Short mmCIF file of C-alpha atoms in Angstrom, two decimals:
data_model
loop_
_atom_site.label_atom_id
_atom_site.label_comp_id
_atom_site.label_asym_id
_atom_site.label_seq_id
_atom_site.Cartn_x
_atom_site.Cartn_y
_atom_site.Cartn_z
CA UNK A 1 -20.19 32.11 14.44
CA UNK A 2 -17.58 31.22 12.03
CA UNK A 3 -17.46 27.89 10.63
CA UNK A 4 -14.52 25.55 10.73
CA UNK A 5 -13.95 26.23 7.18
CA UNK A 6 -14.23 29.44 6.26
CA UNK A 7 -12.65 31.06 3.42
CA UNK A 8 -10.87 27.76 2.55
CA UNK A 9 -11.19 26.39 -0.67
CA UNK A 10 -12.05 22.85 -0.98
CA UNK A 11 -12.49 19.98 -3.22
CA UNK A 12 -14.14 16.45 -2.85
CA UNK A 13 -14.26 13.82 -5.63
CA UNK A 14 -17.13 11.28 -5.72
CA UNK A 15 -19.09 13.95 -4.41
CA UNK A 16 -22.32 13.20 -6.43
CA UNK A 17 -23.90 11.06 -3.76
CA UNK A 18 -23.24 9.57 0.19
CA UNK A 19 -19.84 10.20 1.50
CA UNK A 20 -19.01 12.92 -0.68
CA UNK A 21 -22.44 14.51 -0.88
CA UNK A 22 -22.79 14.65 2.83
CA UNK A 23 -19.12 16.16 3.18
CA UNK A 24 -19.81 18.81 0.38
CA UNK A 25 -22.96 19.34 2.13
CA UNK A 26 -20.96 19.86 5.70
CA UNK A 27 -18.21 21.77 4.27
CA UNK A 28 -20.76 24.06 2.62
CA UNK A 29 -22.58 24.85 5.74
CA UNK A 30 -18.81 25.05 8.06
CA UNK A 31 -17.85 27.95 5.22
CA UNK A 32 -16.14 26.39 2.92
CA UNK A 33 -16.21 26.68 -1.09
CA UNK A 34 -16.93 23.35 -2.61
CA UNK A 35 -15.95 21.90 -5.97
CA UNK A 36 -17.73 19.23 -6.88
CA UNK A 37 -16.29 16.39 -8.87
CA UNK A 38 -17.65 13.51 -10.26
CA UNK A 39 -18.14 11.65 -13.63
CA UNK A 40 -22.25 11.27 -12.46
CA UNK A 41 -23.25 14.97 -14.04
CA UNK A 42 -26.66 14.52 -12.40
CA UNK A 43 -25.91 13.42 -8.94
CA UNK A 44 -22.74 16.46 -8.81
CA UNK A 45 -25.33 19.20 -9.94
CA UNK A 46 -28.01 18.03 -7.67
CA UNK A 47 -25.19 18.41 -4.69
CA UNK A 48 -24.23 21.81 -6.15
CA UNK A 49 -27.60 22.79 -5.82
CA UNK A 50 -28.30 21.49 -2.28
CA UNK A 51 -25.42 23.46 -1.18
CA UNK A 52 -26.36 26.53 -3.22
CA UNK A 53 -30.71 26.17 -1.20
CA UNK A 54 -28.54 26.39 1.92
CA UNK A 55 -26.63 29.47 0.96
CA UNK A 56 -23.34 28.19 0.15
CA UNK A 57 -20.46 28.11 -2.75
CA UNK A 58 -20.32 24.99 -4.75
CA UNK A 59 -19.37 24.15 -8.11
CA UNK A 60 -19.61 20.82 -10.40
CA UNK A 61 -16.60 20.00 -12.20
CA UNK A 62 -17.19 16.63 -14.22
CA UNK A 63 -14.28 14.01 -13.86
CA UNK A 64 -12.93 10.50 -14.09
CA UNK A 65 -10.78 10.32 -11.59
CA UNK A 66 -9.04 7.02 -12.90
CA UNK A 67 -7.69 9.60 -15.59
CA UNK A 68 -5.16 11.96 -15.23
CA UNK A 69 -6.20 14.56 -18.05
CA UNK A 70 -9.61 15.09 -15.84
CA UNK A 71 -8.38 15.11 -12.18
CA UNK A 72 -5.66 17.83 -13.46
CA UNK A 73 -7.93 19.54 -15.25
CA UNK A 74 -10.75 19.73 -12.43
CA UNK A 75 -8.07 20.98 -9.97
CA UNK A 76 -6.82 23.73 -11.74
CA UNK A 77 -10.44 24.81 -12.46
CA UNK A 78 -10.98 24.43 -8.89
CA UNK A 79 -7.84 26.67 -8.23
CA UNK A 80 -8.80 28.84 -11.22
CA UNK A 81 -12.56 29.66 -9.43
CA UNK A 82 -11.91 29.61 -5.76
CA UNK A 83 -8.62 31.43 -6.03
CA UNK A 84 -6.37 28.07 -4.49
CA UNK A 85 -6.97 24.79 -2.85
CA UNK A 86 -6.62 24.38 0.93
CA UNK A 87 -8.16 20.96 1.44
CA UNK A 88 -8.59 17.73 -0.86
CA UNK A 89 -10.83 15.05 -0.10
CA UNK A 90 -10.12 11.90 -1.97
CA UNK A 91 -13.44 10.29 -1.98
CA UNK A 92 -14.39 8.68 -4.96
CA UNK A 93 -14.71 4.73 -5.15
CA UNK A 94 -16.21 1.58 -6.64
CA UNK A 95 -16.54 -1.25 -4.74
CA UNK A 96 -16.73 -4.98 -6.24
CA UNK A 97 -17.05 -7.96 -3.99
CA UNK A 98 -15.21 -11.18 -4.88
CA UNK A 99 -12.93 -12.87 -3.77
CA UNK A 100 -9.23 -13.25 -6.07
CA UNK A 101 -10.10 -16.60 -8.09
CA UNK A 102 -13.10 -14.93 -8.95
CA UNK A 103 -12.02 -11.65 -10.01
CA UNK A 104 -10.95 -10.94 -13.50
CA UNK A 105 -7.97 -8.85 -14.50
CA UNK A 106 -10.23 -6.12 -15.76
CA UNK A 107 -11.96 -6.11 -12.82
CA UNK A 108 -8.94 -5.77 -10.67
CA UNK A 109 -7.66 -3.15 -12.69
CA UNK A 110 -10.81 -1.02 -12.44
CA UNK A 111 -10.92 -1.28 -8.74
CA UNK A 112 -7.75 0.00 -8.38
CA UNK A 113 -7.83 2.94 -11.12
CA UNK A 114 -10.11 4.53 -9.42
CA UNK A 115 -9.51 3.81 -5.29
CA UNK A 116 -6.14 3.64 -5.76
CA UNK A 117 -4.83 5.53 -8.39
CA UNK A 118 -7.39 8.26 -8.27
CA UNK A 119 -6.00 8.89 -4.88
CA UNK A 120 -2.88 9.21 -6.15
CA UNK A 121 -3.83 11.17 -9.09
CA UNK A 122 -5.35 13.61 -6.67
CA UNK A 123 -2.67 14.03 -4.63
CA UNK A 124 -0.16 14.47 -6.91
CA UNK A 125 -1.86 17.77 -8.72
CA UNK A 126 -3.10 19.20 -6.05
CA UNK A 127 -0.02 18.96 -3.57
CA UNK A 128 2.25 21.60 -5.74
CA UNK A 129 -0.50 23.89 -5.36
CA UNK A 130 -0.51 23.91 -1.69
CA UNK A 131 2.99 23.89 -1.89
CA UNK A 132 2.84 27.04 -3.38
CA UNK A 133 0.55 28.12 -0.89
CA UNK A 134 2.02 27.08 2.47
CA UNK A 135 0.30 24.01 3.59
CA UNK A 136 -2.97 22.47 3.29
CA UNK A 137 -4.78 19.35 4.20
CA UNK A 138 -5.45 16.29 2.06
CA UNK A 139 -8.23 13.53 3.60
CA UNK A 140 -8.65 10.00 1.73
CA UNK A 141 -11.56 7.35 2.19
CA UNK A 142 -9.84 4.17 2.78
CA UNK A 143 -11.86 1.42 4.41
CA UNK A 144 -12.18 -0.95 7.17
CA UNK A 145 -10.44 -3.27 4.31
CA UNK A 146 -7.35 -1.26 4.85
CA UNK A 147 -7.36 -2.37 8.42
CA UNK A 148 -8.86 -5.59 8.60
CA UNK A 149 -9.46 -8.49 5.84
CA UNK A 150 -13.26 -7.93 4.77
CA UNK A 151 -14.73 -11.35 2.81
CA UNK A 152 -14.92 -11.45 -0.78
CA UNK A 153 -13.16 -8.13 -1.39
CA UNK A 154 -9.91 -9.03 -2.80
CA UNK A 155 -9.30 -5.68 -5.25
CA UNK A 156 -11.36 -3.46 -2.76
CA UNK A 157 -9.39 -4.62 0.43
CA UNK A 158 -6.20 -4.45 -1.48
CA UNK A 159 -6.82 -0.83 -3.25
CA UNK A 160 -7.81 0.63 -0.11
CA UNK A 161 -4.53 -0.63 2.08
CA UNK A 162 -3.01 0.91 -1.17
CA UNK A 163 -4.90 4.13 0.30
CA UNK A 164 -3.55 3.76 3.44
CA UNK A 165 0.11 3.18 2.72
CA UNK A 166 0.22 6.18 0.09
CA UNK A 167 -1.21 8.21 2.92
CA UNK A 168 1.55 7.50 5.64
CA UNK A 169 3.84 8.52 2.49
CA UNK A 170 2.99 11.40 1.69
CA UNK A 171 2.49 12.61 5.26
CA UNK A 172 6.07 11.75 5.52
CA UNK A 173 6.80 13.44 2.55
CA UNK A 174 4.87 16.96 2.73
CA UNK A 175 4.61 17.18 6.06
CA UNK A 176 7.47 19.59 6.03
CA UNK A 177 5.36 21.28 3.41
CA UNK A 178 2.90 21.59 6.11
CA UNK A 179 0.42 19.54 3.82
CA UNK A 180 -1.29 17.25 6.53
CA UNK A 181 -2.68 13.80 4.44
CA UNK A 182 -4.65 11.41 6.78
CA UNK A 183 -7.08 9.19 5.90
CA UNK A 184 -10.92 8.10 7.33
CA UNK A 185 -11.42 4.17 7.48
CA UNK A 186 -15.76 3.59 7.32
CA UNK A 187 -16.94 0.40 7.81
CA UNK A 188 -20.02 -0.39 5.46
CA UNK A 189 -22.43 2.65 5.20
CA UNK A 190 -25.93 3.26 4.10
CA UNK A 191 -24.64 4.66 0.90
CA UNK A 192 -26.24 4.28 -2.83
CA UNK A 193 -22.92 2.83 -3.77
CA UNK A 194 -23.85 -0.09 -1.33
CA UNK A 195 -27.30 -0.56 -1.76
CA UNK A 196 -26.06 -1.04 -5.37
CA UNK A 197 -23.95 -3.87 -4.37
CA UNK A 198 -26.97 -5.43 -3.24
CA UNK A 199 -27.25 -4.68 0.75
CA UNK A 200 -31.08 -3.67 1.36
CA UNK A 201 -32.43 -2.60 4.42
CA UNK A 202 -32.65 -6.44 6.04
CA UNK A 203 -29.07 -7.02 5.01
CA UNK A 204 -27.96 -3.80 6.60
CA UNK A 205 -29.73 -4.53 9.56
CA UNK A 206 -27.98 -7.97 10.04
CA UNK A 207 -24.77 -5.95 9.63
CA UNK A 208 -25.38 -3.50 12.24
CA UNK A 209 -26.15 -6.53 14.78
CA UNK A 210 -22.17 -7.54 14.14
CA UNK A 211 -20.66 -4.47 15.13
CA UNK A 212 -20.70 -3.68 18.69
CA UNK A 213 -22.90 -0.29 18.45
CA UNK A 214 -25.08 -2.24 16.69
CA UNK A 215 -25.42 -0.04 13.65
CA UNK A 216 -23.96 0.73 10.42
CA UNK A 217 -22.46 4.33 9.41
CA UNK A 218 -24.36 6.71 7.89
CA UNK A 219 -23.06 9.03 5.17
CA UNK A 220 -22.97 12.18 7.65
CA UNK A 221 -20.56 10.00 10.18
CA UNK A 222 -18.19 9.53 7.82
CA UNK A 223 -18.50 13.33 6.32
CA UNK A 224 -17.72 14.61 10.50
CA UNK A 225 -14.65 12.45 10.82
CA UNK A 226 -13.55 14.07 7.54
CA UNK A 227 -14.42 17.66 8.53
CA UNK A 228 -12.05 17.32 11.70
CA UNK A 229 -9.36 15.78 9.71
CA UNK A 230 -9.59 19.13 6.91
CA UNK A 231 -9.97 21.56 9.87
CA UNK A 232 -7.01 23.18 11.53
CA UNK A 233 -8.90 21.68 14.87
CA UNK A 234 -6.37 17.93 13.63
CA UNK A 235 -3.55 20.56 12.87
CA UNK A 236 -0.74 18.17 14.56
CA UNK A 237 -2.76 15.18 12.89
CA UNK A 238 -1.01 13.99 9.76
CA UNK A 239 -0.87 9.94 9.08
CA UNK A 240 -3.48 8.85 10.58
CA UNK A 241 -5.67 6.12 9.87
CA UNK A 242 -9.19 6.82 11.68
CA UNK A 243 -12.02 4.30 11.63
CA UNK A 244 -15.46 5.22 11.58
CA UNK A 245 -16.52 2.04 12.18
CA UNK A 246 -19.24 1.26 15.11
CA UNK A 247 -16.13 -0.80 16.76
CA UNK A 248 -15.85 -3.49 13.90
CA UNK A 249 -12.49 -3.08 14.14
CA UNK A 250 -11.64 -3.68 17.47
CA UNK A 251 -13.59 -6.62 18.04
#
């Protein structure tokens, strides 16, 4: 059967690990070809080979997003391999939790170089490209945050409503382009990227008891409400905001 992908070339940034692995990973298997970019070398070549044991296309293409020399430079490699670029997947993000007093302007700034202005870095080289081609479909990771106030995330909560209003833009924008730009909206997930910020399995656990399913996301939740988004299935979906979020947000 042919996947939901197929023959489309894609590429995900902060694909080295959880969200962005488990997307690669899904957009491998639905047909896609998958560049791989991330400034973690290690973690983007052990994706690239995952997808490559399961028979598909995948290449790692190092980059910062925060800087505009490397996200350029990734895409037209991207464009340059795969032969164009139907779908972008904005995925790449720190997170830091404090709340303003506590936050330092270097801080702040980091947060939103890289979940904020890597979005927009993204965007803005890949969406001549799809211009060129006709349409295509761009998919951010925003946040819960963007939705709701989360405690002790000023920058995070802040960048990631950044993520949300530069999507509704730019669907405005490029929609006559037919460039689709929506965005996913995860509420905390078993990712290495939160386990680093110091939730362990007891602390996720007393997380999943406050959302109504009573769990948290795992990566592959987050990577299936991206694949729809990408796949011509959400073809009169442009500026959305859609939250993967056991119900958090509608308690």
């Amino acid at each position: 059967m042919a996947g939901r992908l197929d023959g489309k070339a894609t590429a995900i940034t902060g694909a080295a690990s959880g969200i962005g692995r488990a997307t690669a990973l899904l957009f491998a298997r639905e047909g896609a070809a998958v560049a791989v970019l991330d400034c973690n070398e290690e973690g983007g070549r052990e994706t690239v080979a995952r997808v490559e044991k399961e028979g598909g296309r995948a290449v790692f293409l190092a980059c910062d997003v925060s800087r505009e020399e490397d996200i350029e430079s990734a895409l037209a490699a991207t464009i340059e391999q795969f032969g164009g670029l139907n779908v972008l997947v904005n995925n790449a993000g720190i997170v830091l939790m404090a709340n303003a007093t506590n936050t330092t302007v270097e801080q702040w700034d980091r947060v939103h170089a890289i979940n904020l202005r890597g979005v927009f870095l993204g965007c803005k080289h890949a969406i001549p490209q799809m211009q060129k081609q006709g349409g295509g479909a761009i998919v951010n990771t925003a946040s819960i945050g963007a939705l709701v106030a989360v405690p002790v995330h000023a920058a995070y909560d802040t960048a990631k409503a950044g993520v949300l209003g530069l999507t509704r833009q730019l669907a405005v924008d490029h929609g006559p382009d037919n460039i689709r730009v929506n965005c996913v909206c995860p509420t905390a997930t078993d990712t290495p990227l939160v386990r680093g910020a110091g939730a362990n399995d007891e602390a996720l656990a007393a997380l999943a008891r406050m959302h109504p399913l009573r769990r948290v996301a795992q990566p592959e939740d987050i990577a299936h409400a991206i694949l729809f988004l990408a796949s011509d299935e959400a073809s009169c979906v442009t500026g959305v905001a859609l939250p993967v979020d056991a119900g958090w947000t509608c308690q």
